[in-house]
């Protein structure tokens, strides 16, 4: 059979048309209906108002004799931060491997107060870790360390109300007493010069060397686990202002720039928290790092901006035309004017700022499409106003072109507040009350301040009732005299006093209420705050570092407005750019909820209720 459908010579088969086929051709280009393109080129618009609106939106009705920028060059200098100073403390080298807010907010963890053990949860954590280190070296010494550094449940007494007045605290103490190791007590012992981790534990020479090595690892582990100052006086918290204050300086041969955060309290550190002060530099200091870059300017782009194509609608997710500002909303009016009228007149150039470095724009030149080169100055240098407006620039008494990308944590995990207080004004009593709304318990958790204060008072009342056997004589008079009404023990008074050597200016001084219990054979004691925020100065020690020498605590009156303030303290955690994790205690201040009344009254005559 002839293979007629498989030709040997395809060219010959096509030329002689040996195999008849059905062929069809399709054109891929557009086929015009007419050869006259005049009407198509006119771009006729049936709605003339639409075209006029789009021309107005694109700014075609306004123009000036200016060209478009096509080339630019910028000269930038960088100054590395060198020094750090917390409040009125001494200067120290700046640590670029630590977030600046961690450095500023750090506070020493409180492990004891008035001889009472606190932070039991961290003490247990430290003890478990030491026993884990012993197990890693196969040292069977856990029982010996638990006996040597153990927890002891004290007997019920007036001075142990911090344990026996709270059921959950007593339960935990009872559970760990004699069974768990107090790791902080062990750390205190080995940090004393001359003490060894093996003292009173073992006399084996081989084990002594291993324990010394483990003790050093234990110290480094705890120092890395919680970021805290060596001394609590080195933090940047100002108790009389209820805010942080610190500064960092960059030294160079050209100038000395100092960044000052005078009122930092909101928990998130950024460039707007700083003011800058610039002075002449020293010839012996290091020079600045400079860089010159060229770039092509690009138009500013944002959601909702007018599209450059006439036949394309803008994204409806951001509708600037739907903004309805009032006559006093200048910020909204400026935003709409920028977005709808002058949006295509703004150009940007990308510049990556190094973290924790002061970047100064020394000069910027732009060349337009007409070949003109223009030296661009900052807006505040061109302005004739007394207080020129600028953006993303640090506040200063003089003009500056310095930008600062704060070395702050991008995201911070914050725990539940361990302490929280409210400062409110009580106009009826003519004083300020510091209300402890959350107080720390010794086991490391917070409790409601009102409930904790009530339990402590009931604990003392029960002790007084148990020790008082004499029957009370009932009142026979119809009325009784009450010298003073009761106030919850979590309400700490602050009374106005004159500033020293000033007859007009006043400030708020911490005072105390008395704990008066009917039938108590002992003299009434002063109720002291339980939060470290309000205990400022109470735990101060004398020159011998053993004798208590309490100091008065003052708060500037302007720091407690009519709305009041709220201050809290909690553990916080973040991860830095190098992957290192930081855990620290930080404070935060917020606006309060207004005035209040304690119902405190003096010298009252009350009717006696008949039983």
Coordinates of C-alpha atoms in Angstrom, one line a residue:
X1 CA 0.0 0.0 0.0
X2 CA 1.4 3.4 -1.0
X3 CA 2.3 5.6 1.9
X4 CA 0.7 8.7 0.4
X5 CA 0.3 10.6 3.7
X6 CA 4.0 10.4 4.5
X7 CA 5.8 12.2 1.7
X8 CA 9.6 11.8 1.4
X9 CA 10.1 15.3 0.0
X10 CA 7.8 17.8 1.8
X11 CA 8.9 20.8 -0.4
X12 CA 8.0 18.9 -3.6
X13 CA 4.7 17.8 -2.1
X14 CA 3.8 21.4 -1.2
X15 CA 4.8 22.8 -4.6
X16 CA 2.9 20.2 -6.6
X17 CA 0.0 20.1 -4.1
X18 CA 0.0 16.4 -4.0
X19 CA -2.1 16.4 -0.8
X20 CA -5.1 18.7 -1.0
X21 CA -6.0 20.3 2.4
X22 CA -8.4 23.0 3.8
X23 CA -6.5 26.0 4.9
X24 CA -7.7 29.1 7.0
X25 CA -5.8 32.3 8.0
X26 CA -6.6 34.5 11.0
X27 CA -5.3 38.0 11.5
X28 CA -4.0 38.8 15.0
X29 CA -3.9 42.6 14.5
X30 CA -6.9 44.8 14.8
X31 CA -8.9 45.3 11.6
X32 CA -10.2 48.9 11.3
X33 CA -13.6 49.5 9.8
X34 CA -12.3 52.5 7.9
X35 CA -9.0 54.0 6.8
X36 CA -9.9 57.4 8.3
X37 CA -8.4 57.7 11.8
X38 CA -9.3 61.4 12.4
X39 CA -12.3 60.6 14.7
X40 CA -10.4 58.0 16.7
X41 CA -7.5 60.4 17.4
X42 CA -9.9 63.1 18.7
X43 CA -10.6 61.0 21.9
X44 CA -14.1 62.4 22.1
X45 CA -15.8 62.7 25.5
X46 CA -19.5 62.8 25.8
X47 CA -19.3 64.1 29.4
X48 CA -17.4 67.4 29.2
X49 CA -17.7 67.9 33.0
X50 CA -15.8 64.6 33.5
X51 CA -12.9 65.8 31.4
X52 CA -12.8 69.2 33.2
X53 CA -12.8 67.4 36.6
X54 CA -10.0 65.1 35.6
X55 CA -8.0 68.0 34.3
X56 CA -8.5 69.9 37.6
X57 CA -7.6 66.7 39.5
X58 CA -4.4 66.3 37.5
X59 CA -3.4 69.9 38.2
X60 CA -3.6 70.9 34.5
X61 CA -5.3 74.3 35.3
X62 CA -2.4 75.4 37.4
X63 CA 1.2 75.5 36.3
X64 CA 4.4 77.4 36.9
X65 CA 7.7 77.8 35.0
X66 CA 9.4 74.8 36.5
X67 CA 10.9 71.6 35.3
X68 CA 10.7 68.0 36.5
X69 CA 13.6 66.7 38.6
X70 CA 15.6 64.1 36.7
X71 CA 18.8 63.8 38.8
X72 CA 19.8 64.5 42.4
X73 CA 22.8 64.2 44.7
X74 CA 22.8 64.2 48.5
X75 CA 25.6 64.4 50.9
X76 CA 25.0 62.8 54.3
X77 CA 27.1 62.6 57.5
X78 CA 26.5 60.1 60.3
X79 CA 27.5 60.4 64.0
X80 CA 27.5 57.3 66.2
X81 CA 26.2 57.5 69.7
X82 CA 29.0 57.3 72.2
X83 CA 27.7 58.1 75.7
X84 CA 24.6 57.4 77.7
X85 CA 23.5 59.1 80.9
X86 CA 20.4 58.2 83.0
X87 CA 18.7 61.2 84.6
X88 CA 21.3 62.9 86.9
X89 CA 23.5 59.9 87.1
X90 CA 27.1 59.6 85.8
X91 CA 27.8 59.0 82.1
X92 CA 28.7 55.6 80.8
X93 CA 29.6 54.2 77.4
X94 CA 26.7 53.7 75.0
X95 CA 25.8 50.0 74.4
X96 CA 24.7 49.6 70.8
X97 CA 23.8 45.9 71.4
X98 CA 21.0 46.8 73.8
X99 CA 17.7 48.5 72.9
X100 CA 17.7 52.0 74.2
X101 CA 14.3 51.7 75.9
X102 CA 15.6 48.6 77.7
X103 CA 18.6 50.5 78.9
X104 CA 16.4 53.4 80.1
X105 CA 13.6 51.4 81.7
X106 CA 15.6 48.8 83.5
X107 CA 14.9 48.4 87.2
X108 CA 16.4 46.2 89.8
X109 CA 14.2 43.3 90.8
X110 CA 13.2 43.5 94.4
X111 CA 13.9 40.3 96.3
X112 CA 13.4 41.5 99.9
X113 CA 11.9 44.3 101.8
X114 CA 12.1 45.0 105.5
X115 CA 13.6 41.5 106.0
X116 CA 10.7 39.8 104.1
X117 CA 11.4 37.6 101.2
X118 CA 9.8 38.6 97.9
X119 CA 9.8 37.3 94.3
X120 CA 9.4 33.7 95.4
X121 CA 8.7 32.6 91.8
X122 CA 12.1 33.9 90.6
X123 CA 13.8 32.4 93.7
X124 CA 12.3 29.0 92.8
X125 CA 13.3 29.4 89.2
X126 CA 16.9 30.1 90.2
X127 CA 16.9 27.1 92.6
X128 CA 15.6 24.7 89.9
X129 CA 18.3 25.9 87.5
X130 CA 21.1 25.3 90.0
X131 CA 19.8 21.8 90.7
X132 CA 19.6 21.2 87.0
X133 CA 23.3 22.2 86.7
X134 CA 24.2 19.7 89.4
X135 CA 22.3 17.0 87.6
X136 CA 24.2 17.7 84.4
X137 CA 27.5 16.9 86.1
X138 CA 26.0 13.9 88.0
X139 CA 26.5 15.5 91.4
X140 CA 24.2 14.0 94.0
X141 CA 24.1 17.1 96.2
X142 CA 20.5 18.4 95.6
X143 CA 19.3 17.4 99.1
X144 CA 22.2 19.1 100.7
X145 CA 21.6 22.4 98.9
X146 CA 17.9 22.3 99.7
X147 CA 18.7 21.9 103.4
X148 CA 21.3 24.7 103.2
X149 CA 19.2 27.2 101.2
X150 CA 15.7 26.4 102.0
X151 CA 12.4 28.2 102.5
X152 CA 11.0 28.5 106.0
X153 CA 7.3 29.1 106.7
X154 CA 7.2 31.6 109.6
X155 CA 4.7 31.4 112.5
X156 CA 1.6 33.6 112.4
X157 CA 2.4 37.0 113.9
X158 CA 1.7 40.6 113.4
X159 CA 4.8 41.0 111.3
X160 CA 4.1 38.1 109.0
X161 CA 0.8 39.4 107.5
X162 CA 2.4 39.4 104.0
X163 CA 2.1 35.6 104.2
X164 CA -0.6 34.5 106.5
X165 CA -3.1 37.2 105.4
X166 CA -3.3 35.8 101.9
X167 CA -4.4 32.2 101.5
X168 CA -2.6 31.6 98.1
X169 CA 0.7 32.9 99.6
X170 CA 0.5 30.7 102.6
X171 CA -0.3 27.7 100.5
X172 CA 2.7 28.2 98.3
X173 CA 5.0 28.8 101.3
X174 CA 3.7 25.7 103.0
X175 CA 4.3 23.6 99.8
X176 CA 7.9 24.7 99.3
X177 CA 9.0 25.0 102.9
X178 CA 11.8 22.5 103.5
X179 CA 11.2 21.0 100.0
X180 CA 12.6 23.6 97.5
X181 CA 15.8 25.5 97.1
X182 CA 16.0 29.3 97.4
X183 CA 18.3 30.1 94.4
X184 CA 18.6 33.8 95.2
X185 CA 19.8 33.1 98.7
X186 CA 22.5 30.9 97.2
X187 CA 23.4 33.6 94.7
X188 CA 23.8 36.2 97.5
X189 CA 26.1 33.8 99.3
X190 CA 28.5 33.0 96.5
X191 CA 28.7 36.7 95.4
X192 CA 30.4 37.6 98.7
X193 CA 34.2 37.6 98.2
X194 CA 35.7 34.5 99.8
X195 CA 32.6 32.3 99.8
X196 CA 32.5 29.2 97.7
X197 CA 29.6 27.2 96.3
X198 CA 30.8 24.1 98.1
X199 CA 30.9 25.7 101.6
X200 CA 29.0 23.4 104.1
X201 CA 28.1 21.1 101.3
X202 CA 31.1 18.9 100.5
X203 CA 34.8 18.6 101.2
X204 CA 35.6 16.5 98.1
X205 CA 38.4 18.3 96.2
X206 CA 37.1 17.1 92.8
X207 CA 33.6 18.3 93.5
X208 CA 34.8 21.6 94.8
X209 CA 36.3 22.5 91.5
X210 CA 33.3 21.5 89.5
X211 CA 31.0 23.5 91.8
X212 CA 33.1 26.6 91.4
X213 CA 32.8 26.3 87.6
X214 CA 29.0 25.7 87.9
X215 CA 28.7 28.7 90.2
X216 CA 30.2 31.0 87.6
X217 CA 27.9 29.7 85.0
X218 CA 25.0 30.2 87.4
X219 CA 26.0 33.9 87.8
X220 CA 26.3 34.5 84.1
X221 CA 22.9 32.8 83.4
X222 CA 21.0 35.0 85.9
X223 CA 22.7 38.1 84.6
X224 CA 21.7 37.3 81.1
X225 CA 18.2 36.2 82.0
X226 CA 17.1 39.5 83.5
X227 CA 18.5 42.8 82.3
X228 CA 18.8 45.0 85.4
X229 CA 21.2 47.7 86.7
X230 CA 24.0 46.8 89.1
X231 CA 22.4 49.4 91.5
X232 CA 18.8 50.5 91.5
X233 CA 20.0 54.1 91.7
X234 CA 21.4 53.9 88.1
X235 CA 18.0 53.7 86.4
X236 CA 16.5 56.7 84.5
X237 CA 13.2 56.8 86.5
X238 CA 12.4 60.1 88.3
X239 CA 10.0 59.3 91.1
X240 CA 9.1 63.0 91.7
X241 CA 8.2 63.3 88.0
X242 CA 6.8 59.8 87.4
X243 CA 8.6 59.5 84.1
X244 CA 12.0 58.6 82.6
X245 CA 14.7 61.0 81.8
X246 CA 17.9 60.2 80.0
X247 CA 20.3 61.4 77.3
X248 CA 22.8 60.1 74.7
X249 CA 25.6 62.0 73.1
X250 CA 27.5 61.6 69.8
X251 CA 31.0 63.1 69.7
X252 CA 32.8 64.2 66.6
X253 CA 35.4 66.7 65.5
X254 CA 32.8 68.9 64.0
X255 CA 30.2 69.0 66.8
X256 CA 28.8 67.4 69.9
X257 CA 25.2 66.3 69.6
X258 CA 23.2 65.4 72.7
X259 CA 19.8 63.7 72.5
X260 CA 17.7 64.3 75.6
X261 CA 14.5 62.5 76.5
X262 CA 13.0 64.7 79.2
X263 CA 9.5 63.2 79.4
X264 CA 9.4 59.6 78.4
X265 CA 6.7 57.5 80.0
X266 CA 4.4 55.9 77.4
X267 CA 6.4 52.6 77.0
X268 CA 7.3 53.1 73.3
X269 CA 10.5 55.0 72.4
X270 CA 10.7 56.8 69.1
X271 CA 12.3 59.8 67.5
X272 CA 9.7 62.3 68.8
X273 CA 10.7 61.6 72.4
X274 CA 14.0 63.4 72.0
X275 CA 15.2 66.9 71.8
X276 CA 18.6 67.7 70.3
X277 CA 21.3 70.1 71.5
X278 CA 24.3 70.8 69.3
X279 CA 27.6 72.3 70.3
X280 CA 31.0 72.8 68.8
X281 CA 33.1 69.7 68.6
X282 CA 36.6 69.0 70.0
X283 CA 39.6 68.7 67.8
X284 CA 40.7 65.4 69.5
X285 CA 37.4 63.6 68.8
X286 CA 36.7 61.3 65.9
X287 CA 35.5 62.6 62.5
X288 CA 32.1 62.0 61.1
X289 CA 31.3 59.2 58.6
X290 CA 30.2 60.9 55.4
X291 CA 28.6 59.4 52.2
X292 CA 27.5 61.0 48.9
X293 CA 24.9 59.3 46.8
X294 CA 23.2 60.1 43.5
X295 CA 19.7 59.0 42.6
X296 CA 16.7 59.6 40.4
X297 CA 13.8 61.2 42.2
X298 CA 10.5 59.3 42.2
X299 CA 7.0 60.6 42.7
X300 CA 5.4 60.2 46.1
X301 CA 2.8 57.4 46.0
X302 CA 0.0 56.6 48.5
X303 CA -3.3 54.9 48.6
X304 CA -6.2 56.9 47.2
X305 CA -4.0 59.3 45.2
X306 CA -5.4 60.5 41.7
X307 CA -4.4 58.0 39.0
X308 CA -2.2 59.4 36.2
X309 CA -4.4 57.8 33.5
X310 CA -7.6 59.6 32.6
X311 CA -9.6 56.4 32.0
X312 CA -8.7 54.7 35.3
X313 CA -10.5 55.2 38.6
X314 CA -8.6 55.5 41.9
X315 CA -8.7 52.7 44.5
X316 CA -11.9 53.1 46.6
X317 CA -10.3 51.8 49.8
X318 CA -9.0 55.2 50.6
X319 CA -11.4 57.9 49.6
X320 CA -9.9 61.3 50.3
X321 CA -12.9 63.0 48.8
X322 CA -15.1 61.5 51.5
X323 CA -13.3 63.2 54.3
X324 CA -15.6 65.8 55.9
X325 CA -13.4 68.1 58.0
X326 CA -14.8 71.0 60.1
X327 CA -13.5 74.5 59.9
X328 CA -11.1 73.9 62.7
X329 CA -9.6 70.6 61.4
X330 CA -6.5 72.2 59.9
X331 CA -4.6 68.9 59.8
X332 CA -7.4 67.2 57.7
X333 CA -7.6 70.2 55.4
X334 CA -3.8 70.1 54.8
X335 CA -3.9 66.3 54.2
X336 CA -6.7 66.7 51.6
X337 CA -4.9 69.6 49.9
X338 CA -1.8 67.5 49.6
X339 CA -3.5 64.4 48.4
X340 CA -5.9 65.9 45.9
X341 CA -4.0 68.9 44.5
X342 CA -0.3 68.8 45.1
X343 CA 0.3 65.0 45.3
X344 CA 2.1 64.8 41.9
X345 CA 4.4 67.7 42.9
X346 CA 6.2 65.8 45.6
X347 CA 9.3 63.6 45.0
X348 CA 11.1 61.3 47.3
X349 CA 14.5 59.5 47.4
X350 CA 15.1 56.3 49.4
X351 CA 17.7 56.5 52.2
X352 CA 18.4 53.7 54.6
X353 CA 19.2 55.2 58.1
X354 CA 21.4 53.1 60.4
X355 CA 19.9 52.3 63.8
X356 CA 21.1 54.4 66.7
X357 CA 23.0 56.9 64.5
X358 CA 22.4 60.6 64.1
X359 CA 22.1 61.3 60.3
X360 CA 22.6 64.8 59.1
X361 CA 21.7 66.0 55.6
X362 CA 24.6 68.3 54.7
X363 CA 23.4 69.1 51.2
X364 CA 21.0 68.2 48.5
X365 CA 21.2 69.3 44.8
X366 CA 18.5 68.6 42.1
X367 CA 18.8 68.9 38.3
X368 CA 15.7 69.3 36.3
X369 CA 14.9 68.5 32.7
X370 CA 15.9 72.0 31.6
X371 CA 19.5 71.3 32.8
X372 CA 19.2 73.6 35.8
X373 CA 20.9 72.6 39.1
X374 CA 19.2 73.8 42.3
X375 CA 20.5 73.7 45.8
X376 CA 17.6 72.5 48.0
X377 CA 17.3 73.8 51.5
X378 CA 15.2 72.6 54.4
X379 CA 11.7 74.1 54.7
X380 CA 12.5 75.7 58.0
X381 CA 15.5 77.5 56.5
X382 CA 13.4 79.0 53.8
X383 CA 10.5 80.0 56.1
X384 CA 10.2 83.5 57.6
X385 CA 7.9 82.4 60.4
X386 CA 9.1 82.6 64.0
X387 CA 8.4 78.9 64.5
X388 CA 8.8 77.1 61.1
X389 CA 7.1 73.8 60.6
X390 CA 9.1 70.6 59.9
X391 CA 8.5 66.9 59.9
X392 CA 10.5 63.9 61.4
X393 CA 13.0 66.3 62.8
X394 CA 14.2 66.6 66.3
X395 CA 13.2 69.6 68.4
X396 CA 16.0 72.1 69.0
X397 CA 16.6 75.7 69.9
X398 CA 18.5 76.1 66.6
X399 CA 17.8 74.8 63.1
X400 CA 19.1 71.4 62.3
X401 CA 18.8 68.8 59.5
X402 CA 19.4 65.8 61.8
X403 CA 17.3 62.6 61.5
X404 CA 17.4 59.8 64.2
X405 CA 16.2 56.3 63.9
X406 CA 15.8 55.3 67.6
X407 CA 17.3 51.9 68.5
X408 CA 14.0 50.8 70.1
X409 CA 12.3 47.5 70.1
X410 CA 9.9 46.9 67.3
X411 CA 7.6 44.7 69.3
X412 CA 7.5 44.2 73.1
X413 CA 5.6 41.5 75.0
X414 CA 4.2 42.9 78.2
X415 CA 3.1 40.8 81.1
X416 CA 0.3 41.6 83.6
X417 CA 1.1 44.6 85.8
X418 CA 2.8 43.6 89.0
X419 CA 2.1 47.0 90.4
X420 CA -0.4 49.7 89.5
X421 CA -1.4 52.9 91.3
X422 CA -3.8 55.7 90.6
X423 CA -3.1 59.3 91.7
X424 CA -6.4 61.2 92.1
X425 CA -7.2 64.6 93.5
X426 CA -9.7 64.8 96.4
X427 CA -10.8 68.4 96.6
X428 CA -13.0 67.8 99.6
X429 CA -10.0 66.6 101.6
X430 CA -7.6 69.0 99.8
X431 CA -5.1 66.3 99.1
X432 CA -4.0 63.7 96.6
X433 CA -4.6 60.0 97.1
X434 CA -2.3 57.3 95.8
X435 CA -4.6 54.3 95.3
X436 CA -2.8 51.0 95.0
X437 CA -5.1 49.2 92.6
X438 CA -2.7 46.2 92.0
X439 CA -0.1 45.2 94.7
X440 CA 2.6 42.5 94.4
X441 CA 2.4 39.4 96.5
X442 CA 5.5 37.6 97.7
X443 CA 4.9 34.7 95.3
X444 CA 5.5 37.0 92.3
X445 CA 1.9 37.7 91.1
X446 CA -0.3 40.8 91.6
X447 CA -3.5 41.0 93.6
X448 CA -6.3 43.6 93.7
X449 CA -5.2 46.4 96.0
X450 CA -8.5 46.8 97.7
X451 CA -9.0 43.1 98.4
X452 CA -5.4 42.6 99.6
X453 CA -5.7 45.6 102.0
X454 CA -9.0 44.3 103.4
X455 CA -7.5 40.8 104.1
X456 CA -4.5 42.4 105.9
X457 CA -6.8 44.4 108.1
X458 CA -9.0 41.5 108.9
X459 CA -5.9 39.4 109.7
X460 CA -4.8 42.0 112.4
X461 CA -8.4 42.4 113.7
X462 CA -8.6 38.6 114.2
X463 CA -5.3 38.6 116.1
X464 CA -6.6 41.4 118.4
X465 CA -9.9 39.7 119.0
X466 CA -8.2 36.4 119.9
X467 CA -5.9 38.1 122.4
X468 CA -8.6 40.3 124.0
X469 CA -10.8 38.5 126.5
X470 CA -12.4 41.4 128.3
X471 CA -16.1 42.0 127.4
X472 CA -16.8 45.3 125.8
X473 CA -19.1 47.7 127.7
X474 CA -22.0 48.7 125.5
X475 CA -22.7 52.4 124.8
X476 CA -25.4 53.9 127.0
X477 CA -25.4 57.4 125.3
X478 CA -27.5 58.1 122.3
X479 CA -24.7 59.7 120.3
X480 CA -21.0 59.0 119.9
X481 CA -18.0 61.1 118.9
X482 CA -15.9 59.8 116.0
X483 CA -12.5 61.5 115.6
X484 CA -11.9 60.2 112.1
X485 CA -13.5 57.9 109.5
X486 CA -11.8 54.9 108.1
X487 CA -10.0 54.9 104.7
X488 CA -9.0 51.7 102.9
X489 CA -5.4 50.8 103.6
X490 CA -4.5 50.8 99.9
X491 CA -5.2 54.6 99.9
X492 CA -2.0 56.4 100.6
X493 CA -2.3 60.2 101.3
X494 CA -0.2 62.9 99.6
X495 CA -0.5 66.2 101.3
X496 CA 0.5 69.6 99.9
X497 CA 3.6 71.2 101.5
X498 CA 5.7 74.2 100.6
X499 CA 8.8 73.7 98.6
X500 CA 11.9 74.2 100.7
X501 CA 12.9 77.9 100.9
X502 CA 9.8 78.9 98.9
X503 CA 6.7 80.5 100.5
X504 CA 4.4 80.1 97.4
X505 CA 5.2 77.0 95.5
X506 CA 3.9 73.7 96.8
X507 CA 4.5 70.0 96.2
X508 CA 3.0 66.8 97.3
X509 CA 4.5 64.8 100.2
X510 CA 3.7 61.2 101.0
X511 CA 2.0 60.8 104.4
X512 CA 0.6 57.8 106.3
X513 CA -2.7 56.8 107.8
X514 CA -2.9 55.0 111.1
X515 CA -4.2 51.4 111.5
X516 CA -6.5 51.8 114.5
X517 CA -8.1 48.6 115.7
X518 CA -10.5 48.7 118.6
X519 CA -9.1 46.8 121.6
X520 CA -5.5 46.7 120.2
X521 CA -3.1 46.9 123.2
X522 CA -0.3 48.1 121.0
X523 CA 0.1 51.6 119.6
X524 CA -1.4 52.2 116.2
X525 CA 1.1 51.7 113.4
X526 CA 1.4 53.7 110.2
X527 CA 0.1 52.0 107.1
X528 CA 2.9 52.0 104.5
X529 CA 2.5 51.4 100.7
X530 CA 3.1 48.0 99.3
X531 CA 4.1 49.0 95.8
X532 CA 7.6 50.1 95.0
X533 CA 6.2 53.1 93.1
X534 CA 4.9 54.7 96.2
X535 CA 7.5 53.3 98.6
X536 CA 10.2 55.5 97.2
X537 CA 12.7 56.3 99.9
X538 CA 11.1 54.1 102.6
X539 CA 13.6 51.3 102.1
X540 CA 16.6 53.6 102.0
X541 CA 19.6 52.5 104.2
X542 CA 22.0 54.7 106.1
X543 CA 25.7 55.0 105.5
X544 CA 26.4 51.6 107.1
X545 CA 24.0 50.0 104.6
X546 CA 22.3 48.1 107.4
X547 CA 20.4 50.7 109.4
X548 CA 17.1 51.9 107.8
X549 CA 17.1 55.6 107.1
X550 CA 13.8 56.4 105.4
X551 CA 13.6 59.5 103.1
X552 CA 10.6 61.7 102.4
X553 CA 9.0 61.2 99.0
X554 CA 7.8 64.3 97.1
X555 CA 5.9 64.5 93.8
X556 CA 5.6 67.8 91.8
X557 CA 2.1 69.0 92.0
X558 CA 1.8 69.6 88.2
X559 CA 2.4 65.9 87.6
X560 CA -1.1 65.1 89.0
X561 CA -3.6 67.0 86.9
X562 CA -7.3 67.1 87.5
X563 CA -7.8 63.9 85.4
X564 CA -5.2 62.1 87.6
X565 CA -2.6 59.7 86.4
X566 CA -2.1 55.9 86.4
X567 CA 1.3 54.3 86.8
X568 CA 2.0 50.6 86.3
X569 CA 5.1 48.3 86.4
X570 CA 5.4 45.0 84.6
X571 CA 7.8 42.6 83.1
X572 CA 8.5 43.1 79.5
X573 CA 10.3 41.0 76.8
X574 CA 11.7 41.7 73.4
X575 CA 14.1 40.3 70.8
X576 CA 16.8 42.6 69.4
X577 CA 18.2 42.6 65.9
X578 CA 20.9 40.2 66.7
X579 CA 18.4 37.6 68.1
X580 CA 19.3 38.3 71.7
X581 CA 16.3 38.3 74.1
X582 CA 15.9 40.9 76.8
X583 CA 13.6 40.7 79.9
X584 CA 13.3 43.7 82.1
X585 CA 10.9 45.6 84.5
X586 CA 9.5 48.7 83.0
X587 CA 7.2 51.5 84.1
X588 CA 4.4 53.2 82.2
X589 CA 2.2 56.2 82.9
X590 CA -1.2 56.9 81.5
X591 CA -4.0 59.4 82.0
X592 CA -6.3 58.8 85.0
X593 CA -10.1 58.7 85.3
X594 CA -10.8 62.0 87.0
X595 CA -11.2 63.1 90.6
X596 CA -12.4 61.0 93.5
X597 CA -13.3 61.1 97.1
X598 CA -12.2 59.0 100.0
X599 CA -15.1 60.1 102.3
X600 CA -12.4 61.0 104.9
X601 CA -14.0 63.1 107.6
X602 CA -13.0 64.4 111.1
X603 CA -14.8 65.3 114.3
X604 CA -18.2 63.7 113.6
X605 CA -21.2 63.1 116.0
X606 CA -23.0 59.9 115.1
X607 CA -26.1 58.3 116.5
X608 CA -25.6 55.0 118.3
X609 CA -27.4 52.1 116.8
X610 CA -29.3 50.1 119.3
X611 CA -28.8 46.3 119.1

